[in-house]
Every structure is written in structure tokens, then in C-alpha cells.
Coordinates of C-alpha atoms in Angstrom, one line a residue:
X199 CA 0.0 -84.7 32.9
X200 CA 1.0 -87.8 34.9
X201 CA -1.7 -87.3 37.6
X202 CA -4.6 -87.3 34.7
X203 CA -3.0 -90.1 32.9
X204 CA -1.9 -88.2 29.7
X205 CA 2.0 -88.9 30.5
X206 CA 3.4 -92.0 32.4
X207 CA 6.4 -90.0 33.7
X208 CA 8.0 -86.6 34.1
X209 CA 11.5 -85.3 35.1
X210 CA 11.3 -82.9 38.1
X211 CA 13.4 -81.0 40.5
X212 CA 13.3 -82.3 44.4
X213 CA 11.0 -79.6 45.5
X214 CA 8.6 -80.4 42.8
X215 CA 8.8 -84.1 43.4
X216 CA 8.4 -83.6 47.1
X217 CA 5.1 -81.4 46.6
X218 CA 3.9 -84.2 44.3
X219 CA 4.8 -87.2 45.9
X220 CA 1.5 -86.6 48.5
X221 CA -0.8 -86.8 45.6
X222 CA -2.9 -89.9 45.3
X223 CA -1.5 -92.3 42.8
X224 CA 1.9 -91.0 42.1
X225 CA 5.1 -92.8 42.8
X226 CA 8.5 -91.1 42.9
X227 CA 11.6 -92.5 41.5
X228 CA 14.9 -90.7 42.8
X229 CA 17.8 -91.2 40.5
X230 CA 21.0 -91.9 42.1
X231 CA 23.9 -90.0 40.2
X232 CA 26.6 -91.4 42.6
X233 CA 28.1 -93.6 39.9
X234 CA 28.9 -90.4 37.7
X235 CA 32.3 -88.5 38.2
X236 CA 31.9 -84.8 38.3
X237 CA 33.0 -84.2 34.7
X238 CA 30.3 -86.7 33.8
X239 CA 27.6 -84.3 35.3
X240 CA 27.8 -81.7 32.3
X241 CA 24.6 -83.1 30.9
X242 CA 22.6 -82.5 33.7
X243 CA 20.9 -79.2 34.2
X244 CA 19.5 -77.1 36.9
X245 CA 16.8 -74.3 36.3
X246 CA 16.2 -71.0 38.1
X247 CA 12.6 -69.8 38.0
X248 CA 12.2 -66.1 38.1
X249 CA 9.0 -64.3 38.1
X250 CA 8.0 -62.6 34.9
X251 CA 8.9 -59.1 34.5
X252 CA 11.5 -59.4 37.5
X253 CA 14.6 -58.2 35.5
X254 CA 16.6 -57.1 37.9
X255 CA 16.9 -60.4 39.7
X256 CA 17.1 -62.2 36.3
X257 CA 20.1 -59.9 35.3
X258 CA 21.7 -60.6 38.8
X259 CA 21.4 -64.3 38.4
X260 CA 22.5 -64.3 34.7
X261 CA 25.6 -62.2 35.6
X262 CA 26.5 -64.3 38.5
X263 CA 26.2 -67.5 36.2
X264 CA 28.3 -65.9 33.3
X265 CA 31.3 -65.5 36.0
X266 CA 31.4 -69.4 36.6
X267 CA 33.5 -71.7 34.5
X268 CA 32.3 -74.7 33.1
X269 CA 34.9 -76.5 35.6
X270 CA 33.3 -74.6 38.6
X271 CA 29.7 -75.6 37.4
X272 CA 30.6 -79.2 37.0
X273 CA 32.2 -79.1 40.5
X274 CA 29.0 -77.6 42.1
X275 CA 26.7 -80.1 40.4
X276 CA 29.0 -82.8 41.8
X277 CA 28.9 -81.4 45.1
X278 CA 24.9 -80.9 44.8
X279 CA 24.6 -84.4 44.0
X280 CA 26.3 -85.7 46.9
X281 CA 24.3 -83.6 49.2
X282 CA 21.0 -84.7 47.7
X283 CA 21.9 -88.4 48.7
X284 CA 21.6 -87.4 52.3

């Protein structure tokens, strides 16, 4: 827990970081992935949170994700990285 001094840093996705950036004493370090080629983005992960018990949505998401090839996922991550740079 960074705010209480238990941890010195934590990785987080952009919406979480933006919400936390307004808390006293916390700084934000944005990582610039522009140096990576699309194929190098395989080590990055994106998470989707689903409310516990919402199996219908979970199954739909998993079904859609299963249809994507690794090449498509890498391309999408590359595009998302470029968009996040503004």
C-alpha cells in the first residue's frame, strides 16, 4: 500500500493512476512504450475486471478474446500504446 508507506511503488492501469494522482503525497511515473516494436509488446498485459458472479459477461469476454490471434493482440497493444501517448 503506497499511500500508507508499506510499498514504495505499484504498477497500475491508467484509470487507476488517474484516480490516485489526486491523493496527497503520491507521484505518478508514466512509462513511455514508444521505443518498443509491436512484436515486443507481448510481455505487457491488460486486465479486464468483471464483477464476481457476472458469468454471462465473463463468458462473452473470454469467447471474444479466444478468437484473437497473438498477432492481433500484439497489434492492438501497439495501437493502444500509441494512443496513450496523446
